[in-house]
Amino acid sequence: MLPSAEIILIAIALLMLGSATLAMSLRNLIHSALLLVLNWFAIAFFYLWADAEFLAFAQIIVYVGAVSMIVLFAVLLTRRQAADNTQKLRTASRTLSGLLAAAATFILIVWAIFKNNITAANPADKLPPTVDVKEIGQALAGPQIPALLIVGVILTATLIGAAIIASPIEKTED
Amino acid sequence: MDPLQLCLLISAALFCIGLAGVLTRANAILTLLGIELMLNAANLNFVAFWRYGQAAADSINPVIFVIFSIAVAAAEAAVGLALVIAIYRHKQSLRLPEANQLKG
């Protein structure tokens, strides 16, 4: 018997949350970065589970394909010897207060979800929404064209700025 | 449990794991990775509401929003890591508690 949708969702969620927890708590930076890549894969699986196929592949192309490369380059360019790979946590009191703040935020969000009775809209008879790639293309070229142009300008500006910030300062004779 | 509530709980848990990582780790790169986790959790929320929420059945606006959110998050990661590289070049260390030269 095939597993139900909820069991698949719980499996995806365990992979996602487990890799995120390990990524945030390991001492080795490269292990953290690779576990975060696994987390991004799990998020793409979630998008596939929710019938958003274009989003799943966009997530894989951008996050696993590009952002992971940026992160690994940054990790490898900012260490002098192999010992720099292991990172200490902050002091014990800061760690405890950080974890308490995160737990309090989680409790607050969960309380807000259950207090307002956020429920799905007729899951039994509502067909899952599907999205054509053609529809996305027509939306991006039509009603959403301002957003597309603005994001293009943002990407250009940030990448030029990042290249300038990260480049070494040339010492010139004045 | 309602599937929408389950998805929202998962994204809330992912957000709080990212928040815990940002608040407890001393390395600048791990802080940026925690911020990426939080952005991804927000995207999960959008997709959960698109799939199960009360919006019109043929609305693809949440999908468009998530596409732009992924793009902007990637740009922000690039700038953040360029700043990290610049700081490392100046101080030879990435520990955030030590990056306090502008502190009053």
Coordinates of C-alpha atoms in Angstrom, one line a residue:
Chain A
M1 CA 0.0 0.0 0.0
L2 CA 1.4 3.4 -0.9
P3 CA 2.1 5.7 2.0
S4 CA -0.4 8.5 2.5
A5 CA 0.3 12.1 1.7
E6 CA 0.7 12.9 5.4
I7 CA 3.3 10.2 6.0
I8 CA 5.4 11.5 3.1
L9 CA 5.0 15.0 4.4
I10 CA 6.3 13.9 7.8
A11 CA 9.2 12.1 6.3
I12 CA 10.1 15.2 4.3
A13 CA 9.7 17.4 7.4
L14 CA 12.0 15.1 9.4
L15 CA 14.7 15.3 6.8
M16 CA 14.3 19.1 6.6
L17 CA 14.3 19.8 10.3
G18 CA 16.9 17.2 11.1
S19 CA 19.4 18.6 8.6
A20 CA 18.7 22.2 9.7
T21 CA 19.3 21.3 13.4
L22 CA 22.5 19.6 12.6
A23 CA 23.6 22.3 10.3
M24 CA 23.1 24.9 13.0
S25 CA 24.8 22.9 15.7
L26 CA 27.9 21.3 14.2
R27 CA 31.4 22.7 14.9
N28 CA 32.7 22.0 11.4
L29 CA 31.7 24.8 8.9
I30 CA 32.0 22.7 5.8
H31 CA 29.7 20.0 7.3
S32 CA 27.2 22.7 8.3
A33 CA 27.2 24.1 4.7
L34 CA 26.7 20.6 3.2
L35 CA 23.9 19.8 5.6
L36 CA 22.2 23.0 4.7
V37 CA 22.4 21.9 1.0
L38 CA 20.6 18.8 2.1
N39 CA 18.0 21.0 3.8
W40 CA 17.4 22.9 0.6
F41 CA 16.9 19.6 -1.2
A42 CA 14.3 18.7 1.4
I43 CA 12.5 22.0 0.8
A44 CA 12.5 21.2 -2.9
F45 CA 10.9 17.9 -2.1
F46 CA 8.3 19.7 -0.1
Y47 CA 7.5 21.9 -3.1
L48 CA 7.1 18.8 -5.2
W49 CA 4.8 17.3 -2.6
A50 CA 2.7 20.5 -2.8
D51 CA 2.4 20.3 -6.6
A52 CA 4.6 23.3 -7.2
E53 CA 7.0 21.7 -9.6
F54 CA 8.4 24.9 -11.1
L55 CA 9.3 26.1 -7.6
A56 CA 11.0 22.9 -6.7
F57 CA 13.3 23.1 -9.7
A58 CA 13.8 26.8 -9.2
Q59 CA 14.8 26.1 -5.6
I60 CA 17.3 23.4 -6.7
I61 CA 18.8 25.6 -9.5
V62 CA 19.2 28.7 -7.4
Y63 CA 19.9 27.4 -3.8
V64 CA 21.6 24.1 -4.4
G65 CA 23.2 25.2 -7.6
A66 CA 24.3 28.7 -6.9
V67 CA 23.9 29.8 -3.3
S68 CA 25.7 26.6 -2.1
M69 CA 28.6 27.5 -4.3
I70 CA 28.8 31.0 -2.9
V71 CA 28.7 29.6 0.7
L72 CA 31.3 27.0 0.1
F73 CA 33.6 29.6 -1.6
A74 CA 33.2 31.9 1.4
V75 CA 33.9 29.1 3.8
L76 CA 37.0 28.0 1.9
L77 CA 38.3 31.5 1.3
T78 CA 38.1 32.6 5.0
R79 CA 40.3 30.1 6.7
R80 CA 44.0 30.1 7.2
Q81 CA 44.6 26.5 8.4
A82 CA 42.5 23.4 8.9
A83 CA 42.0 24.3 12.6
D84 CA 39.9 27.3 11.6
N85 CA 37.2 24.9 10.5
T86 CA 36.0 24.1 14.0
Q87 CA 33.9 26.9 15.5
K88 CA 33.2 27.4 19.1
L89 CA 29.8 28.4 20.2
R90 CA 29.3 31.6 22.1
T91 CA 29.4 31.5 25.9
A92 CA 27.0 29.2 27.7
S93 CA 24.6 31.9 28.9
R94 CA 24.3 33.5 25.4
T95 CA 23.6 30.0 23.9
L96 CA 20.9 29.3 26.5
S97 CA 19.3 32.7 26.0
G98 CA 19.4 32.3 22.2
L99 CA 17.7 28.9 22.4
L100 CA 15.1 30.2 24.8
A101 CA 14.3 33.1 22.5
A102 CA 13.9 30.7 19.6
A103 CA 11.7 28.4 21.7
A104 CA 9.6 31.3 22.8
T105 CA 9.1 32.4 19.1
F106 CA 8.1 28.9 18.2
I107 CA 5.5 28.8 21.0
L108 CA 4.2 32.2 20.0
I109 CA 3.8 31.1 16.3
V110 CA 2.1 27.8 17.2
W111 CA -0.3 29.6 19.6
A112 CA -1.2 32.1 16.8
I113 CA -1.9 29.2 14.4
F114 CA -4.1 27.3 16.8
K115 CA -5.8 30.3 18.3
N116 CA -7.1 31.6 14.9
N117 CA -8.2 28.1 13.8
I118 CA -6.3 28.3 10.6
T119 CA -7.7 25.4 8.7
A120 CA -7.4 24.2 5.2
A121 CA -10.2 25.2 2.9
N122 CA -12.2 22.0 2.2
P123 CA -9.3 19.7 1.6
A124 CA -11.6 16.9 0.6
D125 CA -13.3 18.5 -2.4
K126 CA -10.8 21.1 -3.4
L127 CA -8.6 20.1 -6.3
P128 CA -5.0 20.9 -5.7
P129 CA -4.1 24.0 -7.6
T130 CA -1.8 23.4 -10.6
V131 CA 0.4 25.9 -12.3
D132 CA 1.6 25.8 -15.8
V133 CA 5.1 27.0 -16.6
K134 CA 3.4 28.8 -19.5
E135 CA 1.1 30.6 -17.0
I136 CA 4.1 31.7 -14.9
G137 CA 5.8 33.0 -18.1
Q138 CA 2.8 34.9 -19.1
A139 CA 2.4 36.3 -15.6
L140 CA 6.0 37.4 -15.4
A141 CA 5.9 39.0 -18.9
G142 CA 2.5 40.6 -18.3
P143 CA 1.1 41.7 -15.0
Q144 CA 4.2 41.1 -13.0
I145 CA 6.6 42.8 -15.4
P146 CA 7.5 45.6 -12.9
A147 CA 8.5 43.1 -10.3
L148 CA 10.6 41.2 -12.8
L149 CA 12.4 44.4 -13.9
I150 CA 13.0 45.5 -10.3
V151 CA 14.4 42.1 -9.4
G152 CA 16.7 42.2 -12.4
V153 CA 18.0 45.6 -11.3
I154 CA 18.4 44.3 -7.7
L155 CA 20.4 41.3 -8.8
T156 CA 22.6 43.4 -11.1
A157 CA 23.3 45.9 -8.4
T158 CA 23.9 43.4 -5.6
L159 CA 26.3 41.3 -7.7
I160 CA 28.3 44.3 -8.8
G161 CA 28.4 45.5 -5.3
A162 CA 29.4 42.1 -3.9
A163 CA 32.2 41.9 -6.4
I164 CA 33.4 45.4 -5.5
I165 CA 33.2 44.7 -1.7
A166 CA 35.0 41.5 -1.9
S167 CA 37.8 42.6 -4.2
P168 CA 41.1 43.6 -2.6
I169 CA 41.9 47.3 -2.2
E170 CA 44.6 48.4 -4.6
K171 CA 47.2 50.5 -3.0
T172 CA 48.0 53.3 -5.3
E173 CA 50.7 56.0 -4.9
D174 CA 48.9 59.3 -4.3
Chain B
M1 CA -4.3 17.2 12.1
D2 CA -5.2 19.6 9.3
P3 CA -2.7 19.5 6.5
L4 CA -2.4 23.3 6.5
Q5 CA -1.7 23.3 10.2
L6 CA 1.0 20.6 9.8
C7 CA 2.7 22.6 7.0
L8 CA 2.6 25.8 9.1
L9 CA 4.1 24.0 12.1
I10 CA 6.9 22.6 10.0
S11 CA 7.7 26.0 8.6
A12 CA 7.5 27.6 12.1
A13 CA 9.9 25.0 13.4
L14 CA 12.3 25.6 10.5
F15 CA 12.1 29.4 11.1
C16 CA 12.9 28.9 14.8
I17 CA 15.8 26.6 14.1
G18 CA 17.3 29.3 11.8
L19 CA 16.6 31.9 14.5
A20 CA 18.4 29.7 17.1
G21 CA 21.3 29.3 14.8
V22 CA 21.6 33.1 14.2
L23 CA 21.4 33.9 17.9
T24 CA 23.8 31.2 19.3
R25 CA 26.6 30.9 16.8
A26 CA 29.6 33.2 16.8
N27 CA 30.7 32.7 13.2
A28 CA 29.5 35.2 10.7
I29 CA 28.9 32.6 7.9
L30 CA 26.7 30.5 10.2
T31 CA 24.7 33.5 11.0
L32 CA 24.1 34.1 7.3
L33 CA 23.1 30.4 6.8
G34 CA 20.6 30.8 9.6
I35 CA 19.1 33.8 7.8
E36 CA 18.8 31.7 4.7
L37 CA 16.9 29.1 6.7
M38 CA 14.5 31.7 7.9
L39 CA 13.9 32.9 4.3
N40 CA 13.2 29.4 3.2
A41 CA 10.8 28.9 6.0
A42 CA 8.8 31.9 4.9
N43 CA 8.7 30.5 1.4
L44 CA 7.3 27.2 2.8
N45 CA 4.5 29.2 4.4
F46 CA 3.6 30.8 1.0
V47 CA 3.5 27.4 -0.7
A48 CA 1.4 25.9 2.1
F49 CA -1.2 28.7 1.9
W50 CA -1.2 28.5 -1.9
R51 CA -1.9 24.8 -1.7
Y52 CA -4.4 24.7 1.1
G53 CA -5.5 28.2 1.8
Q54 CA -8.7 30.0 0.8
A55 CA -7.3 31.9 -2.1
A56 CA -8.8 31.4 -5.6
A57 CA -8.0 28.1 -7.1
D58 CA -6.3 29.5 -10.2
S59 CA -4.2 32.2 -8.4
I60 CA -0.5 31.8 -9.1
N61 CA 0.5 34.9 -7.2
P62 CA 2.0 33.0 -4.3
V63 CA 4.2 31.0 -6.8
I64 CA 5.4 34.3 -8.4
F65 CA 6.1 35.7 -4.9
V66 CA 8.2 32.7 -4.0
I67 CA 10.1 32.9 -7.2
F68 CA 11.0 36.5 -6.4
S69 CA 11.8 35.6 -2.8
I70 CA 14.2 33.0 -3.9
A71 CA 15.9 35.4 -6.2
V72 CA 16.2 38.2 -3.6
A73 CA 17.5 35.7 -1.0
A74 CA 20.2 34.6 -3.3
A75 CA 21.3 38.2 -4.0
E76 CA 21.3 38.9 -0.3
A77 CA 23.4 35.8 0.4
A78 CA 25.9 37.0 -2.2
V79 CA 26.2 40.5 -0.6
G80 CA 26.4 39.1 2.9
L81 CA 29.2 36.7 2.0
A82 CA 31.1 39.4 0.2
L83 CA 30.9 41.4 3.4
V84 CA 32.2 38.4 5.3
I85 CA 35.1 38.0 3.0
A86 CA 35.9 41.8 3.3
I87 CA 35.8 41.6 7.1
Y88 CA 38.0 38.5 7.1
R89 CA 40.6 40.2 4.9
H90 CA 40.7 43.1 7.4
K91 CA 40.6 41.2 10.7
Q92 CA 41.7 37.6 9.9
S93 CA 38.9 36.3 12.1
L94 CA 35.2 35.7 11.6
R95 CA 34.1 35.6 15.2
L96 CA 31.2 38.0 15.6
P97 CA 31.9 39.0 19.3
E98 CA 35.2 40.3 18.2
A99 CA 33.8 42.5 15.3
N100 CA 33.0 45.4 17.6
Q101 CA 35.2 48.2 16.5
L102 CA 32.2 50.5 15.9
K103 CA 30.8 49.8 19.3
G104 CA 30.3 52.9 21.4

